[in-house]
Amino acid sequence: MKKRYRNGEVWDFEHEMAISGLGMGREVILGLDGGTTSTVCVCIPIVPFTDHLPDPPPLLARAVAGCSNHNSVGETAARETLEQVMAEALSKSGSTRSAVRAVCLAVSGVNHPTDQQRILNWLSAIFPSHVQLFVENDAVAALASGTLGELHGCVLIAGTGTIAYGFTSDRRDARASGAGPILGDWGSGYGIAAQALTAVIRAHDGRGPHTSLVCRILQELDLISPDELIGWTYADPSWARIAALVPVVITCAEAGDQVANKILLDAVQELASSVKAVVRRLELCGKDGEEHFPLVMVGGILEANKRWDIGKEVIACISKDFPGVLPIRPKVEPAIGAALLAWNILMKQSRRNALRS
């Protein structure tokens, strides 16, 4: 087995397990969900393919690390994070790379086949040749978390960033949004908060209407004047740091502020339009527009927020055009969705091999 040394020789625990005779038993699957804010890796045991998956799925270990989007932190830092979190999950589960049957890595920033191949080449240098490797965009894991490993329907992610991603039963796919803040991830946490900051500056200049966002955001950031927002923003314009202001926008909207309310209404339209674009391109609603299809809703922006429920408003907007939409709030996290996706692929392979023999 090829061995790599990074992050303080993260695989050294395998040597200790080999000496003690541990880590040689059950086969496992690693599922990873890598985003702009954090990266999660779970380790689940291989359930016999003749059985149905238990509900909830069994979980041997879970590990968390930082950002693994190479567009945000660079290729080297992203890979170090991914390697660290995989090693930690295996160590916690009492397993080694020899016990791994499959790895499904779903990470933001994987937007092209060249991205996938680059990561596959890297993973193949870490794991033994018998391990099956799958690399997807993080939206795929989010979809699988709602459909328990089946790739069919649409997922809407709205957290720091946003993306809509859909699959048909014959594996055709389509996506909308997800191009990052510069190219317009409007409706995301970053997009909502950035518009709020802009509204504060416009109000201060006299170019825009008065809004309670001015005093509430200054209070939140412990600033005295809107002029100080310029220094605060550009001192560290990270996406997650800006997006953390979304609760302030929601509070202002709930209190009746018209500027904040319009920002949220615009976000609803943007999020709904992303889903509609995917549904139309894949004809998930059927040719007559009436068929049912699952829509998995993932991300902090879509969670119920007191009276101003962005997720509820998005569903209402989509339902006007596609009454067959079936919203799903996942019971498991995307990292488990990635692991279940790998399990489903292995199960189908096992059934095909059984039919041939």
C-alpha positions as MATLAB code, in Angstrom:
seq = 'MKKRYRNGEVWDFEHEMAISGLGMGREVILGLDGGTTSTVCVCIPIVPFTDHLPDPPPLLARAVAGCSNHNSVGETAARETLEQVMAEALSKSGSTRSAVRAVCLAVSGVNHPTDQQRILNWLSAIFPSHVQLFVENDAVAALASGTLGELHGCVLIAGTGTIAYGFTSDRRDARASGAGPILGDWGSGYGIAAQALTAVIRAHDGRGPHTSLVCRILQELDLISPDELIGWTYADPSWARIAALVPVVITCAEAGDQVANKILLDAVQELASSVKAVVRRLELCGKDGEEHFPLVMVGGILEANKRWDIGKEVIACISKDFPGVLPIRPKVEPAIGAALLAWNILMKQSRRNALRS';
ca = [
       0.000    0.000    0.000;
       1.257    3.473   -0.835;
       1.721    5.591    2.223;
       1.578    9.353    2.408;
       2.852   11.641    5.138;
       0.922   14.830    5.722;
      -0.651   16.658    8.617;
       1.699   15.091   11.158;
       1.835   11.658    9.480;
      -1.913   11.095    9.661;
      -1.750    7.402    8.795;
       0.656    6.384   11.578;
      -2.231    4.872   13.543;
      -2.407    2.039   10.982;
       1.049    0.848   11.966;
      -0.012    0.639   15.598;
      -3.181   -1.270   14.619;
      -1.146   -3.724   12.523;
       1.091   -4.477   15.499;
      -1.910   -5.045   17.763;
      -3.809   -7.026   15.109;
      -6.713   -4.565   15.004;
      -8.442   -3.048   11.988;
      -8.513   -6.256    9.932;
     -12.176   -7.211   10.407;
     -15.294   -5.692    8.862;
     -15.338   -3.854    5.569;
     -16.345   -0.188    5.634;
     -17.358    2.701    3.397;
     -16.191    6.291    3.762;
     -18.580    9.084    2.829;
     -17.360   12.687    2.670;
     -19.199   15.974    2.379;
     -16.775   18.804    1.737;
     -17.968   22.390    1.673;
     -16.771   25.951    1.933;
     -17.356   26.057    5.687;
     -16.540   22.526    6.879;
     -15.776   18.959    5.809;
     -17.411   15.880    7.346;
     -16.340   12.255    6.896;
     -18.379    9.294    8.137;
     -17.450    5.639    8.297;
     -20.235    3.062    7.947;
     -20.002   -0.741    7.929;
     -20.887   -2.721    4.816;
     -24.391   -4.080    5.387;
     -24.992   -7.409    3.567;
     -26.421   -6.631    0.142;
     -29.295   -9.058    0.707;
     -30.537   -6.863    3.530;
     -32.337   -3.547    3.520;
     -30.422   -0.661    4.970;
     -31.299   -0.082    8.621;
     -33.080    3.154    9.441;
     -31.167    5.092   10.621;
     -28.043    3.798    8.819;
     -25.314    2.422   11.096;
     -22.493    4.821   11.873;
     -19.081    3.705   13.136;
     -17.364    7.084   13.280;
     -17.649   10.738   12.277;
     -14.890   13.319   11.860;
     -15.024   17.047   11.073;
     -12.429   19.399    9.577;
     -12.320   22.781    7.844;
     -12.859   23.960    4.278;
     -11.968   21.547    1.443;
     -13.096   23.635   -1.530;
      -9.930   24.065   -3.608;
     -11.332   27.288   -5.082;
     -11.350   28.800   -1.584;
      -8.188   27.469    0.071;
      -6.088   26.082   -2.784;
      -5.399   22.528   -3.940;
      -2.780   21.625   -1.332;
      -4.756   22.803    1.702;
      -7.943   21.157    0.407;
      -6.228   17.799   -0.019;
      -4.598   17.996    3.398;
      -8.007   18.621    4.960;
      -9.578   15.687    3.105;
      -6.756   13.329    4.011;
      -6.827   14.396    7.642;
     -10.577   13.897    8.019;
     -10.524   10.465    6.326;
      -7.694    9.285    8.544;
      -9.464   10.539   11.663;
     -12.720    8.765   10.766;
     -10.921    5.466   10.139;
      -8.900    5.799   13.319;
     -12.028    6.490   15.387;
     -13.785    3.480   13.852;
     -10.873    1.150   14.591;
     -10.351    0.510   10.875;
      -7.551    0.957    8.370;
      -7.434    1.668    4.646;
      -7.244   -2.078    3.988;
     -10.787   -2.428    5.349;
     -12.209    0.247    3.037;
     -14.413   -1.079    0.233;
     -15.417    2.280   -1.252;
     -14.878    6.026   -0.808;
     -17.459    8.538   -1.999;
     -16.066   12.046   -1.851;
     -18.589   14.791   -2.557;
     -16.976   18.204   -2.375;
     -17.849   21.710   -3.483;
     -15.668   23.015   -6.300;
     -15.984   19.805   -8.338;
     -17.616   21.324  -11.382;
     -15.978   19.593  -14.337;
     -14.728   16.074  -15.296;
     -11.164   17.373  -15.029;
     -11.837   18.241  -11.363;
     -13.116   14.709  -10.767;
     -10.183   13.044  -12.501;
      -7.624   15.103  -10.630;
      -9.115   14.076   -7.277;
      -9.515   10.445   -8.383;
      -5.825   10.321   -9.278;
      -4.974   11.717   -5.865;
      -7.252    9.276   -4.015;
      -5.856    6.298   -5.938;
      -2.419    7.173   -4.558;
      -3.768    6.959   -1.002;
      -5.976    3.860   -1.036;
      -5.299    0.266   -2.099;
      -6.247   -0.706   -5.646;
      -9.293   -2.736   -4.540;
     -11.058    0.360   -3.154;
     -13.759    1.809   -5.417;
     -13.529    5.590   -5.630;
     -16.335    8.014   -6.471;
     -15.924   11.791   -6.733;
     -18.935   14.081   -7.025;
     -20.027   17.641   -6.358;
     -21.241   18.115   -2.781;
     -24.767   18.647   -4.108;
     -24.884   14.961   -5.088;
     -24.323   13.896   -1.467;
     -27.010   16.309   -0.341;
     -29.492   14.784   -2.809;
     -28.560   11.267   -1.683;
     -29.096   12.249    1.969;
     -32.764   12.859    1.189;
     -33.310    9.896   -1.131;
     -31.169    7.493    0.948;
     -28.594    6.901   -1.755;
     -30.789    6.982   -4.853;
     -29.939    9.583   -7.490;
     -33.273   10.836   -8.740;
     -34.941   14.207   -8.294;
     -33.534   17.601   -7.424;
     -31.643   19.040   -4.496;
     -31.524   22.684   -3.466;
     -28.634   23.666   -1.225;
     -28.742   27.115    0.316;
     -26.131   27.802    2.945;
     -23.107   30.037    2.555;
     -23.448   29.344   -1.175;
     -26.250   27.837   -3.225;
     -26.774   25.317   -6.003;
     -29.635   23.334   -7.525;
     -28.718   19.917   -8.911;
     -30.924   17.256  -10.471;
     -30.733   13.694  -11.766;
     -33.053   11.545  -13.847;
     -33.366    7.796  -13.316;
     -31.120    7.238  -16.369;
     -28.369    9.431  -14.822;
     -28.854   12.569  -16.917;
     -28.004   15.559  -14.757;
     -28.357   19.330  -14.753;
     -27.391   22.116  -12.394;
     -28.135   25.789  -11.873;
     -26.321   28.414   -9.798;
     -23.382   27.231   -7.741;
     -20.926   29.503   -9.558;
     -19.779   31.343   -6.428;
     -20.447   34.857   -5.141;
     -18.666   36.750   -7.915;
     -20.730   35.026  -10.625;
     -23.964   35.462   -8.733;
     -25.004   32.864   -6.142;
     -27.959   35.097   -5.294;
     -30.270   33.571   -2.744;
     -27.350   32.129   -0.787;
     -26.380   33.250    2.690;
     -23.555   35.258    1.171;
     -25.899   36.828   -1.388;
     -28.481   37.817    1.236;
     -25.897   39.301    3.607;
     -23.986   41.081    0.839;
     -27.193   42.780   -0.313;
     -27.893   43.799    3.283;
     -24.447   45.363    3.624;
     -24.978   47.174    0.337;
     -28.342   48.440    1.613;
     -26.640   49.840    4.712;
     -24.107   51.759    2.609;
     -26.821   53.024    0.261;
     -28.936   54.246    3.166;
     -25.947   55.941    4.768;
     -25.092   57.698    1.498;
     -28.664   58.798    0.882;
     -28.877   56.642   -2.260;
     -31.293   54.190   -0.722;
     -34.215   54.069    1.718;
     -33.838   54.143    5.472;
     -33.580   50.652    6.965;
     -33.193   49.196   10.436;
     -30.412   47.060    8.948;
     -28.080   50.011    9.570;
     -28.275   50.001   13.363;
     -28.772   46.224   13.692;
     -25.737   45.278   11.581;
     -23.535   47.915   13.226;
     -24.626   46.601   16.617;
     -23.936   42.999   15.563;
     -20.418   43.886   14.380;
     -19.690   46.294   17.264;
     -19.112   49.197   14.858;
     -20.050   52.852   15.311;
     -20.502   54.137   11.747;
     -21.388   52.582    8.375;
     -18.073   54.000    7.144;
     -16.378   51.333    9.275;
     -18.127   48.609    7.272;
     -15.671   49.147    4.435;
     -12.698   48.236    6.591;
     -14.565   45.362    8.259;
     -15.673   43.846    4.941;
     -12.373   43.974    3.098;
     -10.226   43.021    6.066;
     -11.525   39.459    5.585;
     -14.091   39.129    2.776;
     -14.544   35.378    3.316;
     -17.894   34.011    2.170;
     -18.859   32.407    5.482;
     -17.978   35.524    7.504;
     -20.308   37.648    5.398;
     -23.053   34.983    5.361;
     -23.088   34.916    9.176;
     -25.105   38.159    9.057;
     -28.213   36.436    7.608;
     -29.980   36.087   11.016;
     -29.819   39.887   11.390;
     -31.544   40.318    8.016;
     -34.279   37.847    8.996;
     -34.827   39.563   12.365;
     -35.228   42.927   10.636;
     -37.640   41.492    8.080;
     -39.751   39.905   10.818;
     -39.900   43.285   12.549;
     -41.379   44.808    9.408;
     -38.357   46.374    7.720;
     -39.246   46.696    4.029;
     -35.662   46.686    2.744;
     -34.811   43.471    4.607;
     -38.112   41.949    3.521;
     -37.385   42.671   -0.146;
     -33.917   41.140    0.152;
     -35.477   37.898    1.424;
     -38.244   37.935   -1.197;
     -35.624   38.357   -3.919;
     -33.675   35.440   -2.425;
     -36.791   33.252   -2.563;
     -37.274   34.067   -6.253;
     -33.634   33.311   -7.034;
     -33.646   29.977   -5.192;
     -36.931   28.916   -6.766;
     -35.750   29.897  -10.260;
     -32.670   27.671   -9.890;
     -34.838   24.664   -9.078;
     -37.284   25.457  -11.877;
     -34.448   25.654  -14.397;
     -33.198   22.172  -13.427;
     -36.696   20.669  -13.397;
     -37.447   22.008  -16.877;
     -34.173   20.858  -18.403;
     -34.538   17.322  -17.077;
     -38.354   17.171  -17.393;
     -38.499   15.869  -13.821;
     -42.137   16.944  -13.740;
     -42.997   14.958  -16.894;
     -43.986   16.406  -20.227;
     -47.303   17.637  -18.847;
     -45.642   19.321  -15.852;
     -47.818   17.414  -13.379;
     -45.666   14.423  -12.347;
     -44.280   14.128   -8.820;
     -40.572   14.512   -8.127;
     -38.550   14.757   -4.905;
     -36.915   18.054   -3.965;
     -34.344   17.671   -1.202;
     -33.913   20.868    0.837;
     -30.522   21.318    2.502;
     -28.748   24.229    4.185;
     -29.211   26.758    6.952;
     -31.008   29.280    4.732;
     -33.838   26.782    4.122;
     -34.400   25.905    7.775;
     -37.511   27.260    9.478;
     -36.757   30.773   10.721;
     -39.632   31.783   12.994;
     -42.231   33.675   10.961;
     -40.004   34.355    7.957;
     -39.523   30.807    6.639;
     -37.438   31.049    3.453;
     -37.726   27.325    2.668;
     -41.513   27.388    2.947;
     -41.713   30.396    0.625;
     -39.417   28.709   -1.921;
     -41.677   25.631   -2.016;
     -44.756   27.815   -2.447;
     -43.093   29.590   -5.375;
     -42.046   26.335   -7.072;
     -45.484   24.755   -6.543;
     -47.147   27.440   -8.659;
     -45.381   26.038  -11.736;
     -44.764   22.441  -10.619;
     -47.523   21.211   -8.291;
     -45.930   17.736   -8.185;
     -42.947   18.883   -6.137;
     -42.412   16.712   -3.057;
     -40.190   18.538   -0.533;
     -37.891   16.348    1.565;
     -36.017   17.434    4.667;
     -33.216   14.847    5.009;
     -33.060   12.764    8.168;
     -29.328   12.147    7.688;
     -26.483   14.516    6.878;
     -24.925   14.748    3.382;
     -21.804   12.790    4.392;
     -24.026    9.802    5.191;
     -25.797   10.425    1.879;
     -22.418   10.061    0.141;
     -21.763    6.779    1.957;
     -25.253    5.485    1.061;
     -24.676    6.427   -2.569;
     -21.549    4.249   -2.607;
     -23.457    1.452   -0.825;
     -26.194    1.538   -3.471;
     -23.644    1.347   -6.294;
     -21.909   -1.621   -4.647;
     -25.278   -3.316   -4.074;
     -26.260   -2.980   -7.756;
     -22.870   -4.306   -8.832;
     -23.303   -7.287   -6.510;
     -26.732   -8.072   -7.949;
     -25.452   -7.862  -11.520;
     -22.574  -10.205  -10.699;
     -24.997  -12.634   -9.047;
     -27.164  -12.708  -12.197;
     -24.140  -13.428  -14.384;
     -22.917  -16.331  -12.229;
];
